PDB file of C-alpha atoms and ligand atoms in Angstrom:
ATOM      1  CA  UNK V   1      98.569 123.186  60.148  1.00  0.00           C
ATOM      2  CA  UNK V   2     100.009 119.857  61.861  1.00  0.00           C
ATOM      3  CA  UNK V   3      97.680 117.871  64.054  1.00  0.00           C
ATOM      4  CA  UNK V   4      98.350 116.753  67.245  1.00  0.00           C
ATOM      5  CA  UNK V   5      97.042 113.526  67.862  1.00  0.00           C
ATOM      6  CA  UNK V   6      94.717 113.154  71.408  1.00  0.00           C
ATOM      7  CA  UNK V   7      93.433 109.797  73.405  1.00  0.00           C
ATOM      8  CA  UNK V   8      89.853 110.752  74.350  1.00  0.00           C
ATOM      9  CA  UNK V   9      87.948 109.192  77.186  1.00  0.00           C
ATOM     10  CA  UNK V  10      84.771 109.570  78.143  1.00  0.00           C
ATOM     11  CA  UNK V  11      83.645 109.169  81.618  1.00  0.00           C
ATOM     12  CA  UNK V  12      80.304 107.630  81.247  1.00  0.00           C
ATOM     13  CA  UNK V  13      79.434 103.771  79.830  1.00  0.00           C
ATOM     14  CA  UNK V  14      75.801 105.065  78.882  1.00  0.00           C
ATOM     15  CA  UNK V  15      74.636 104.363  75.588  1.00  0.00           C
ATOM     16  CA  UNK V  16      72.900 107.188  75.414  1.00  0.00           C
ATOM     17  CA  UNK V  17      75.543 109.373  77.500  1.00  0.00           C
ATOM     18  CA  UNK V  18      75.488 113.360  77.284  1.00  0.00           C
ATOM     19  CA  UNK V  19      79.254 113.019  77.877  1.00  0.00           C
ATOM     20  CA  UNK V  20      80.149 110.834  75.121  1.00  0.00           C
ATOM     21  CA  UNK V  21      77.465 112.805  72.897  1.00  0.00           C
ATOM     22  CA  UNK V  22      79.598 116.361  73.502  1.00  0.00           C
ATOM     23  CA  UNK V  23      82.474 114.351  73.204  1.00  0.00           C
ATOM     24  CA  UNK V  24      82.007 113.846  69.764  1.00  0.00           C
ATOM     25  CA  UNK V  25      80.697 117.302  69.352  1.00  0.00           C
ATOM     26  CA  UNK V  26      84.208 118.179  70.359  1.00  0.00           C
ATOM     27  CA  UNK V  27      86.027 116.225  68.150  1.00  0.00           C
ATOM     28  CA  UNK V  28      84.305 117.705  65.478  1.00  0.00           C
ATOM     29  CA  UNK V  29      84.925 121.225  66.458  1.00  0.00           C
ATOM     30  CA  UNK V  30      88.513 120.264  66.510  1.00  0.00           C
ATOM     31  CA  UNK V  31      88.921 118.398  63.758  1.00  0.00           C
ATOM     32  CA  UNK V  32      91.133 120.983  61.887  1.00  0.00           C
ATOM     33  CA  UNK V  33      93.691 121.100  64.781  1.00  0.00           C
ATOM     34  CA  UNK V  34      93.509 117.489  66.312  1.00  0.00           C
ATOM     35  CA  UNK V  35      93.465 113.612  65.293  1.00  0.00           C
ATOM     36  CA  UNK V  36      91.309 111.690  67.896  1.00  0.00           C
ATOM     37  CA  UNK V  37      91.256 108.126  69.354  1.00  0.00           C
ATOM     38  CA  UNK V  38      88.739 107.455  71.661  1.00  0.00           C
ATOM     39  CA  UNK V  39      89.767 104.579  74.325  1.00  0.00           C
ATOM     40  CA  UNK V  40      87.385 102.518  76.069  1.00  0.00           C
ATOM     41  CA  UNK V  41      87.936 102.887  79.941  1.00  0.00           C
ATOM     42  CA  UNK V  42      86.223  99.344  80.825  1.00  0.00           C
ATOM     43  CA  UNK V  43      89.553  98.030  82.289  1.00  0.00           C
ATOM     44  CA  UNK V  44      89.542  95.668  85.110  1.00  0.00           C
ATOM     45  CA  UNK V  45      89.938  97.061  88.600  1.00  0.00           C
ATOM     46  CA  UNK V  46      92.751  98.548  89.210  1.00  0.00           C
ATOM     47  CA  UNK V  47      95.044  95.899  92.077  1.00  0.00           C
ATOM     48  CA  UNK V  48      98.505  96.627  92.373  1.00  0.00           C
ATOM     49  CA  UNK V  49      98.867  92.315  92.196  1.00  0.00           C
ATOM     50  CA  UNK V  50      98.177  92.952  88.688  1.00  0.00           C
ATOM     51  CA  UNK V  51     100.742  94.145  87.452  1.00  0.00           C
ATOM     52  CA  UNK V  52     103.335  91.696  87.950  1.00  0.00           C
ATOM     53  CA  UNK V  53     104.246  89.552  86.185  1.00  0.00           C
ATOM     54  CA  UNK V  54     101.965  90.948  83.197  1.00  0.00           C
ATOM     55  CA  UNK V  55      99.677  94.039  83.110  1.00  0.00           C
ATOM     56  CA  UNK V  56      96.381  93.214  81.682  1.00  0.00           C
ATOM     57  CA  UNK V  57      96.428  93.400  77.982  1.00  0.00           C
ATOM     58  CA  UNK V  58      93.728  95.816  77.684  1.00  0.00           C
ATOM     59  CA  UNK V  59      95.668  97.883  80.368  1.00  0.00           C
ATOM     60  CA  UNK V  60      98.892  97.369  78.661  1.00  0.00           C
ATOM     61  CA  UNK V  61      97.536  99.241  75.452  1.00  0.00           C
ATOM     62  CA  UNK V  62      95.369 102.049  77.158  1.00  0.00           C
ATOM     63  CA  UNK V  63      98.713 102.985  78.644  1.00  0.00           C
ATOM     64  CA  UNK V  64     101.215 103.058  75.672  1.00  0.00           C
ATOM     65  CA  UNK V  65      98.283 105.195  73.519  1.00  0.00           C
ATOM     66  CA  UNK V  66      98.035 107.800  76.366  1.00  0.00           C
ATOM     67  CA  UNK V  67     102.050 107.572  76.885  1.00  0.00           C
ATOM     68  CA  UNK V  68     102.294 108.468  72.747  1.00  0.00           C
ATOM     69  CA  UNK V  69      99.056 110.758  72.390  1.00  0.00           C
ATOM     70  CA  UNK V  70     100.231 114.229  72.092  1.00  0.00           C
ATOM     71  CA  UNK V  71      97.148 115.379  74.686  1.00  0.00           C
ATOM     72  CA  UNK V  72      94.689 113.332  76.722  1.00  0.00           C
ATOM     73  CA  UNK V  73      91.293 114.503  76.549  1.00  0.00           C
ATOM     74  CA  UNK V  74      88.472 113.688  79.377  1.00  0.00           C
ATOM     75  CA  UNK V  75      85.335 114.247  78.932  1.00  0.00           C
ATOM     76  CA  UNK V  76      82.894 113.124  81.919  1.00  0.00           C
ATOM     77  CA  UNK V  77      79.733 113.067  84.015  1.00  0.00           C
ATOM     78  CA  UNK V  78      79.961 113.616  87.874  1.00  0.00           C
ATOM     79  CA  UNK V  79      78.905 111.217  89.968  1.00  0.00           C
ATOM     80  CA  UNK V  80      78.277 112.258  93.828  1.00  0.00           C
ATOM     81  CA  UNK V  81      80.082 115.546  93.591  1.00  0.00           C
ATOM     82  CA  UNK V  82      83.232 114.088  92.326  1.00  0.00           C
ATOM     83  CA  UNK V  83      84.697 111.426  89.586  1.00  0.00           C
ATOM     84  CA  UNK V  84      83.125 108.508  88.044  1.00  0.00           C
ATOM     85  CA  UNK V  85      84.865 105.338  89.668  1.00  0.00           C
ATOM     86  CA  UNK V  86      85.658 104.179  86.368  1.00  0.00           C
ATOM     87  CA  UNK V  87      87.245 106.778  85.039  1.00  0.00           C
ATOM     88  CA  UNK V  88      89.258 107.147  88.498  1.00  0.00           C
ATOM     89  CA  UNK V  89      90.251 103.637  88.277  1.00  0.00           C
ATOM     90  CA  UNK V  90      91.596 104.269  84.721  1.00  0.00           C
ATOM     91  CA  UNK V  91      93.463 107.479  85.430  1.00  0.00           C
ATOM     92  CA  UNK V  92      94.833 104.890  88.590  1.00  0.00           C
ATOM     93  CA  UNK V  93      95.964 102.444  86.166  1.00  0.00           C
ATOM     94  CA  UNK V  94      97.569 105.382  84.271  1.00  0.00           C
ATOM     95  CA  UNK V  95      99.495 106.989  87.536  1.00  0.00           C
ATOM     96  CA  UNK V  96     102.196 104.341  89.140  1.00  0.00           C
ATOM     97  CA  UNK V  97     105.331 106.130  88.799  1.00  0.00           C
ATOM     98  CA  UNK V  98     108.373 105.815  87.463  1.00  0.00           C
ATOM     99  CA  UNK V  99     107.205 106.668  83.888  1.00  0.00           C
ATOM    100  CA  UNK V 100     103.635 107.361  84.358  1.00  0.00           C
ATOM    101  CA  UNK V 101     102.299 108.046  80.850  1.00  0.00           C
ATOM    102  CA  UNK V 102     100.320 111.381  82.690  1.00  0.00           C
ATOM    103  CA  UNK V 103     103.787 112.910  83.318  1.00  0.00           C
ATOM    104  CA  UNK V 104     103.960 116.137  81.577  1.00  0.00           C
ATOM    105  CA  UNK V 105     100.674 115.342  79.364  1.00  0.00           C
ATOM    106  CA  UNK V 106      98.497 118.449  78.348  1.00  0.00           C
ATOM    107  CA  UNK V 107      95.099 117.488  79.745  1.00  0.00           C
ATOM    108  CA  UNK V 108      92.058 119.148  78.598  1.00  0.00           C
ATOM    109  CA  UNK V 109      88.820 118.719  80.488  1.00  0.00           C
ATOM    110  CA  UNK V 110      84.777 119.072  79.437  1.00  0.00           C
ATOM    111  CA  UNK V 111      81.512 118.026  81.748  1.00  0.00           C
ATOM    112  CA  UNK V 112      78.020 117.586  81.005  1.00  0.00           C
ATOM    113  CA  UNK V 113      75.638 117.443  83.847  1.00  0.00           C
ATOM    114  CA  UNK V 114      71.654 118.476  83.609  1.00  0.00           C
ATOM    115  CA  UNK V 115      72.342 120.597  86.889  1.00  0.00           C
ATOM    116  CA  UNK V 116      73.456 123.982  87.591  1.00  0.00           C
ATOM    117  CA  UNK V 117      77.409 123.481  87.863  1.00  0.00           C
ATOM    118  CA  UNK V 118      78.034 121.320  84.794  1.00  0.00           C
ATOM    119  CA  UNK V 119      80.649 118.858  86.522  1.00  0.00           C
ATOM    120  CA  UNK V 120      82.169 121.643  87.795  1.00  0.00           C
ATOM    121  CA  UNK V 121      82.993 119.874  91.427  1.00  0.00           C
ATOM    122  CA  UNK V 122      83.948 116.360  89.521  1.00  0.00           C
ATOM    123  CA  UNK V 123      86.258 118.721  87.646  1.00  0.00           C
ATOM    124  CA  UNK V 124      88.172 120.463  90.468  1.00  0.00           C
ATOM    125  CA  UNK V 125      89.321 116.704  91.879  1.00  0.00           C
ATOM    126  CA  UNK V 126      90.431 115.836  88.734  1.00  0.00           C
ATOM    127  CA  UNK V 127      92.216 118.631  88.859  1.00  0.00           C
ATOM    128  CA  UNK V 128      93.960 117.715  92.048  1.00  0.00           C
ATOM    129  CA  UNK V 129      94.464 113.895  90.566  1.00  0.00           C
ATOM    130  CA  UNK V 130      95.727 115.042  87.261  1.00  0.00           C
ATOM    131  CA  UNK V 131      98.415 117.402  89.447  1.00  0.00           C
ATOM    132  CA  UNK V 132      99.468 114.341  91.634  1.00  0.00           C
ATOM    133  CA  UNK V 133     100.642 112.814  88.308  1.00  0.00           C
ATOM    134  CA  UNK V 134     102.348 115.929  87.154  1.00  0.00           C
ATOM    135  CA  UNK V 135      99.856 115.980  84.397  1.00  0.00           C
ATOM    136  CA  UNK V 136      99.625 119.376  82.724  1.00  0.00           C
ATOM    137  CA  UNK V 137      96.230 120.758  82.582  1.00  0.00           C
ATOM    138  CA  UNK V 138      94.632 123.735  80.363  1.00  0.00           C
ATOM    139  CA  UNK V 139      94.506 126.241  82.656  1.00  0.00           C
ATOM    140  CA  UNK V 140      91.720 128.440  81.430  1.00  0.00           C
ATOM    141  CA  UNK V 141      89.699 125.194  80.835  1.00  0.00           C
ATOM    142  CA  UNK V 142      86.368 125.894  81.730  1.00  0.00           C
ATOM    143  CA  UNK V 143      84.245 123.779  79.696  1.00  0.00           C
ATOM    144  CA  UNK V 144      80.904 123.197  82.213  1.00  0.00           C
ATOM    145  CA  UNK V 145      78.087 122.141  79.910  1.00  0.00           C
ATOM    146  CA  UNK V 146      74.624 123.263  82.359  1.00  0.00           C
ATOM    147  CA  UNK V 147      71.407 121.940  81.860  1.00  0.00           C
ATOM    148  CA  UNK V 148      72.837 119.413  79.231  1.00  0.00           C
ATOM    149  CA  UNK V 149      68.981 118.189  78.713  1.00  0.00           C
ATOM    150  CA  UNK V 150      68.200 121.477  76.975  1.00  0.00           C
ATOM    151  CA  UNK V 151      72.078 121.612  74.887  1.00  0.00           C
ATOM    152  CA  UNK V 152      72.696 118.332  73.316  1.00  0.00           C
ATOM    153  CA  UNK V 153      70.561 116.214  72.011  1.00  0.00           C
ATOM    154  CA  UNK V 154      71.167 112.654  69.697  1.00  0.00           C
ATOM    155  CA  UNK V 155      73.114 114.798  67.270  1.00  0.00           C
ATOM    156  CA  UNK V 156      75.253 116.336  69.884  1.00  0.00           C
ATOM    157  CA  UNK V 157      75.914 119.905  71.537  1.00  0.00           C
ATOM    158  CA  UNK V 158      73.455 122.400  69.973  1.00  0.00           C
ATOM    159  CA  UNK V 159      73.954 125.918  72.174  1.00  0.00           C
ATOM    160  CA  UNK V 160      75.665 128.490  70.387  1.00  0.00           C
ATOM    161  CA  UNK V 161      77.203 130.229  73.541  1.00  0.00           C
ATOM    162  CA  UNK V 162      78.617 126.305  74.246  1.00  0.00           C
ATOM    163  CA  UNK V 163      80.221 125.528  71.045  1.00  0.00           C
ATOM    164  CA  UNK V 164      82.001 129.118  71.018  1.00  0.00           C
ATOM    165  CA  UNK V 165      83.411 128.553  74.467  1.00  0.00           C
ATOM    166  CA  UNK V 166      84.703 124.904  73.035  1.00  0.00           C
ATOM    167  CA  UNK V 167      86.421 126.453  70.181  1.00  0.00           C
ATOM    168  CA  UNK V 168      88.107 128.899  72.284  1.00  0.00           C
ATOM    169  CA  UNK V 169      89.090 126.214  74.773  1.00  0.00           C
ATOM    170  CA  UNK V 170      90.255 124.023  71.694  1.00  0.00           C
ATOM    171  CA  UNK V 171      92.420 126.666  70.462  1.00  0.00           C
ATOM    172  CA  UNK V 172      94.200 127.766  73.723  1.00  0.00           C
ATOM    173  CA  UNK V 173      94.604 123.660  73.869  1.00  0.00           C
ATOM    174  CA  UNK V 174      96.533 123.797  70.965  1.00  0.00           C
ATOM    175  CA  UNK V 175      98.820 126.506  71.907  1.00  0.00           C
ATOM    176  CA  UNK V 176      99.333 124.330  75.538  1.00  0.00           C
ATOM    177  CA  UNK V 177     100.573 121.460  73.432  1.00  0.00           C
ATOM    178  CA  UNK V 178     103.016 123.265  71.511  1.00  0.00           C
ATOM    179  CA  UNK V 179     104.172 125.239  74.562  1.00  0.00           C
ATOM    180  CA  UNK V 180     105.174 122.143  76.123  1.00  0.00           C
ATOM    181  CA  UNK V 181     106.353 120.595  73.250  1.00  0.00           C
ATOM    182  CA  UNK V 182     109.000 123.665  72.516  1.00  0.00           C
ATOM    183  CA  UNK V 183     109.746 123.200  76.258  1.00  0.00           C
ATOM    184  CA  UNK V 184     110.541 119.463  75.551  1.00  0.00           C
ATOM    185  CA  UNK V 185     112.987 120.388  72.885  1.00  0.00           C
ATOM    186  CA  UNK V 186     115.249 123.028  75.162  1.00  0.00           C
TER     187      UNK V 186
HETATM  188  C1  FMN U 201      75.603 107.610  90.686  1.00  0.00           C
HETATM  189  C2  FMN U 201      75.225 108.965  90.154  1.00  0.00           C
HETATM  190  C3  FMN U 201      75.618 110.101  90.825  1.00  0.00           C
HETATM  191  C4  FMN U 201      75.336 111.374  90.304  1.00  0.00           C
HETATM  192  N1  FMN U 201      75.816 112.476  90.928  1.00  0.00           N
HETATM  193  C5  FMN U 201      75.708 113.675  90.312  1.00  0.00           C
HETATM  194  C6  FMN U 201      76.356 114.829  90.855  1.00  0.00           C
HETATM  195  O1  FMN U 201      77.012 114.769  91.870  1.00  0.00           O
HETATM  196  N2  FMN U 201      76.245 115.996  90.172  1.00  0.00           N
HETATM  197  C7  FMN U 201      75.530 116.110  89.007  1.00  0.00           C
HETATM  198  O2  FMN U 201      75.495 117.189  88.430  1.00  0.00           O
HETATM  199  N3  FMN U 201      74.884 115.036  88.489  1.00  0.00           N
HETATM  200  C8  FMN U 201      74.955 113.838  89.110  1.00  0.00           C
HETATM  201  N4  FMN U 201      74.349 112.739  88.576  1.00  0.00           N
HETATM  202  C9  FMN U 201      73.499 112.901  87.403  1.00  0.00           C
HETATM  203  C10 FMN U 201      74.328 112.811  86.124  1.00  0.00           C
HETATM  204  O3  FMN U 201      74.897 114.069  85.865  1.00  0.00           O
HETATM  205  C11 FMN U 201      73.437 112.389  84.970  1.00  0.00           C
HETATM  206  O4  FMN U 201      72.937 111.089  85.200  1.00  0.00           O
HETATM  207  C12 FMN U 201      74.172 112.457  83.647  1.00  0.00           C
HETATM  208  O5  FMN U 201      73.257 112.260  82.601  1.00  0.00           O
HETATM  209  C13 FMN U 201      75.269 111.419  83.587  1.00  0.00           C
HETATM  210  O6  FMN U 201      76.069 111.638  82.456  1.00  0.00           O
HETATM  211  P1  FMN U 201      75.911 110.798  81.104  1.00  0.00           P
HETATM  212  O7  FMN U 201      74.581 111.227  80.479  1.00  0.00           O
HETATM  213  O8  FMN U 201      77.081 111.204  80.275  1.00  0.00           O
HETATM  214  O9  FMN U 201      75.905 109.338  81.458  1.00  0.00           O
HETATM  215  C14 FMN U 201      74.590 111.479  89.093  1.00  0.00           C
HETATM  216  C15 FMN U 201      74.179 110.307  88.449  1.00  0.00           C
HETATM  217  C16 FMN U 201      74.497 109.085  88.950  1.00  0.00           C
HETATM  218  C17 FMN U 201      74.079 107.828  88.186  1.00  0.00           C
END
């Protein structure tokens, strides 16, 4: 089977992050299907002044390995009912049109949180950001990972019920990428 090759972010700097913990989980479920690189979203704040005459460096790379990734992969906490600054400020840095490297990317989406929604609000305005950019996200993606206290510990994601939904979700990614990919071609 070819791989499609994904930039992975994670939405939390914790050491010790659940996020960045099923992150990994994920990549491992997928390994068969997908190569991953995970990007570090410590970029400087995002000021349109920065850009000219010379983007950041750090900026400057995040955005050419999203622009050639086959997929973009987020996988993050929520903070206040919504997104993580720093990840917002990174998906900023990714948006400015013309050529935004979100335009047409398949976008797949997973949340940890130790409450009862698992990131499910954080994940419905990154819906509406990831749209804006005429990013293309999983529909179907419901990867909401409850009460992550109890699911993943220092090895990652232990709960059965979890890991099935991920390989489902992983799958139907899969499919996404090559639907838009035959769509590129005609
Ligand atoms: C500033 C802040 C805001 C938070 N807001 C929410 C929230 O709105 N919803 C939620 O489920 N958890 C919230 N939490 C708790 C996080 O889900 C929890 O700290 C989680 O472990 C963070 O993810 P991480 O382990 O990957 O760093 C918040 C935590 C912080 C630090």
């Amino acid at each position: 089977m070819k791989k499609f090759n994904l930039v992975a972010v994670s939405g939390s700097l914790r050491k010790a992050s659940y996020n960045t913990a099923l992150l990994h989980s994920i990549i491992e479920l997928g390994r068969d299907r997908f190569d991953v690189s995970i990007q570090s979203i410590e970029l400087p704040l995002f000021n349109d002044d920065l850009i000219d005459p010379d983007e950041p460096e750090d900026v400057v790379a995040f955005k050419r390995a999203v622009s050639e990734a086959d997929g973009f992969l987020v996988v993050t906490p929520e903070y206040n009912h919504s997104i993580p600054g720093v990840l917002k400020n990174a998906i900023d840095w990714l948006s400015l049109e013309p050529g935004s490297p979100l335009g047409g990317k398949p976008v797949m989406i997973a949340g940890a949180s130790p409450g009862i929604l698992g990131t499910a609000r954080c994940q419905i305005h990154l819906r509406q950001v990831f749209a804006t950019n005429r990013a293309n996200v999983l529909p179907g993606n419901e990867i909401f990972i409850t009460q992550c206290k109890e699911k993943i510990d220092g090895e990652g994601l232990k709960d059965e019920k979890s890991i099935r939904q991920i390989e489902k979700v992983l799958f139907e990614y899969y499919n996404w990428i090559e639907f838009w990919k035959r769509n590129e071609k005609s």
